[in-house]
mmCIF file of C-alpha atoms in Angstrom:
data_model
loop_
_atom_site.group_PDB
_atom_site.id
_atom_site.type_symbol
_atom_site.label_atom_id
_atom_site.label_comp_id
_atom_site.label_asym_id
_atom_site.label_seq_id
_atom_site.Cartn_x
_atom_site.Cartn_y
_atom_site.Cartn_z
ATOM 1 C CA MET A 23 17.531 -3.904 35.840
ATOM 2 C CA ILE A 24 15.290 -2.574 33.087
ATOM 3 C CA PRO A 25 11.657 -3.746 33.337
ATOM 4 C CA ARG A 26 10.381 -5.799 30.395
ATOM 5 C CA GLY A 27 8.870 -3.642 27.642
ATOM 6 C CA GLU A 28 10.714 -0.463 28.683
ATOM 7 C CA ILE A 29 12.187 0.169 25.258
ATOM 8 C CA LYS A 30 12.634 3.920 25.904
ATOM 9 C CA THR A 31 14.653 3.286 29.099
ATOM 10 C CA PHE A 32 16.833 0.769 27.276
ATOM 11 C CA ALA A 33 17.315 3.216 24.359
ATOM 12 C CA ASP A 34 18.245 6.100 26.703
ATOM 13 C CA LEU A 35 20.887 3.956 28.418
ATOM 14 C CA LEU A 36 22.286 2.669 25.100
ATOM 15 C CA LYS A 37 22.483 6.203 23.700
ATOM 16 C CA LEU A 38 24.258 7.348 26.846
ATOM 17 C CA SER A 39 26.795 4.482 26.668
ATOM 18 C CA TRP A 40 27.529 5.188 22.968
ATOM 19 C CA GLY A 41 28.106 8.851 23.812
ATOM 20 C CA TYR A 42 30.596 7.866 26.543
ATOM 21 C CA LYS A 43 32.356 5.444 24.199
ATOM 22 C CA LYS A 44 32.770 8.180 21.568
ATOM 23 C CA MET A 45 34.141 10.603 24.195
ATOM 24 C CA SER A 46 36.644 8.050 25.449
ATOM 25 C CA ASN A 47 37.887 6.926 22.015
ATOM 26 C CA GLY A 48 37.574 9.288 19.052
ATOM 27 C CA GLY A 49 38.466 6.449 16.661
ATOM 28 C CA VAL A 50 35.247 4.484 17.210
ATOM 29 C CA SER A 51 33.301 6.713 14.795
ATOM 30 C CA ASP A 52 33.830 8.813 11.652
ATOM 31 C CA LYS A 53 31.828 11.094 9.368
ATOM 32 C CA GLU A 54 30.253 8.130 7.566
ATOM 33 C CA ILE A 55 29.123 6.462 10.770
ATOM 34 C CA ASP A 56 27.929 9.766 12.277
ATOM 35 C CA GLY A 57 25.953 10.416 9.064
ATOM 36 C CA LEU A 58 24.285 7.032 9.301
ATOM 37 C CA PHE A 59 23.304 7.796 12.896
ATOM 38 C CA GLU A 60 21.774 11.127 11.848
ATOM 39 C CA LYS A 61 19.769 9.382 9.131
ATOM 40 C CA ALA A 62 18.729 6.670 11.523
ATOM 41 C CA TYR A 63 17.422 9.185 14.091
ATOM 42 C CA GLU A 64 15.576 10.975 11.291
ATOM 43 C CA TYR A 65 13.732 7.754 10.472
ATOM 44 C CA GLY A 66 12.778 6.787 14.010
ATOM 45 C CA ALA A 67 15.744 5.169 15.720
ATOM 46 C CA LEU A 68 15.636 5.790 19.498
ATOM 47 C CA ALA A 69 19.330 4.921 19.937
ATOM 48 C CA GLY A 70 22.237 3.231 18.303
ATOM 49 C CA LYS A 71 25.635 1.911 19.119
ATOM 50 C CA VAL A 72 28.553 0.531 17.053
ATOM 51 C CA CYS A 73 29.426 -2.975 18.212
ATOM 52 C CA GLY A 74 32.329 -5.185 17.322
ATOM 53 C CA ALA A 75 36.086 -4.695 17.282
ATOM 54 C CA GLY A 76 38.688 -3.329 14.887
ATOM 55 C CA SER A 77 37.634 -2.539 11.354
ATOM 56 C CA THR A 78 34.633 -4.848 11.333
ATOM 57 C CA GLY A 79 31.415 -4.941 13.279
ATOM 58 C CA TYR A 80 27.872 -3.835 13.112
ATOM 59 C CA ILE A 81 25.547 -1.142 14.380
ATOM 60 C CA LEU A 82 22.757 -1.901 16.799
ATOM 61 C CA PHE A 83 19.752 0.463 16.387
ATOM 62 C CA VAL A 84 16.794 0.470 18.729
ATOM 63 C CA VAL A 85 13.547 1.138 16.826
ATOM 64 C CA GLU A 86 9.998 0.708 18.121
ATOM 65 C CA PRO A 87 8.419 -2.436 16.610
ATOM 66 C CA GLY A 88 5.785 -0.534 14.591
ATOM 67 C CA ARG A 89 8.457 1.525 12.850
ATOM 68 C CA GLN A 90 11.048 -1.191 12.073
ATOM 69 C CA LYS A 91 9.936 -2.062 8.523
ATOM 70 C CA LEU A 92 9.901 1.567 7.329
ATOM 71 C CA PHE A 93 13.189 2.190 9.149
ATOM 72 C CA THR A 94 15.056 -0.686 7.450
ATOM 73 C CA GLU A 95 13.617 0.343 4.049
ATOM 74 C CA LYS A 96 14.610 3.982 4.390
ATOM 75 C CA ILE A 97 18.082 3.281 5.829
ATOM 76 C CA GLY A 98 18.726 0.450 3.376
ATOM 77 C CA ILE A 99 19.855 -2.114 5.894
ATOM 78 C CA LYS A 100 18.921 -5.684 6.752
ATOM 79 C CA GLN A 101 17.164 -6.359 10.053
ATOM 80 C CA ILE A 102 18.501 -9.039 12.327
ATOM 81 C CA ASP A 103 15.975 -9.937 15.049
ATOM 82 C CA TRP A 104 17.397 -10.176 18.546
ATOM 83 C CA ASP A 105 16.215 -10.242 22.105
ATOM 84 C CA ILE A 106 17.749 -9.794 25.573
ATOM 85 C CA SER A 107 18.148 -13.029 27.536
ATOM 86 C CA TRP A 108 19.454 -13.363 31.067
ATOM 87 C CA ASP A 109 21.201 -16.522 29.740
ATOM 88 C CA GLY A 110 23.175 -14.496 27.154
ATOM 89 C CA LEU A 111 22.493 -12.933 23.737
ATOM 90 C CA LEU A 112 20.225 -14.909 21.451
ATOM 91 C CA VAL A 113 20.338 -13.957 17.773
ATOM 92 C CA ARG A 114 17.956 -15.073 15.093
ATOM 93 C CA ARG A 115 18.714 -14.435 11.416
ATOM 94 C CA ILE A 116 15.878 -13.236 9.197
ATOM 95 C CA ASP A 117 16.337 -14.120 5.544
#
């Protein structure tokens, strides 16, 4: 279990799992997605992972709280606030 507040540990594990997913299935990413990941790391993402199935889905990026606003502005994406819950995933939409 990851201790609360250990964002770096969580990011390292997420980055590792995304790397394994890409190695096991070359179709989960492409040049456009890889380019977005490069840009995301440039602007402060600690990790990222494509989530979803088929031709739709989303990308989860882990960014330290103090860098999130600049990150979303530079990348040009909308932030959806989320948290880890032992009862399941809780998602809150920010409009």
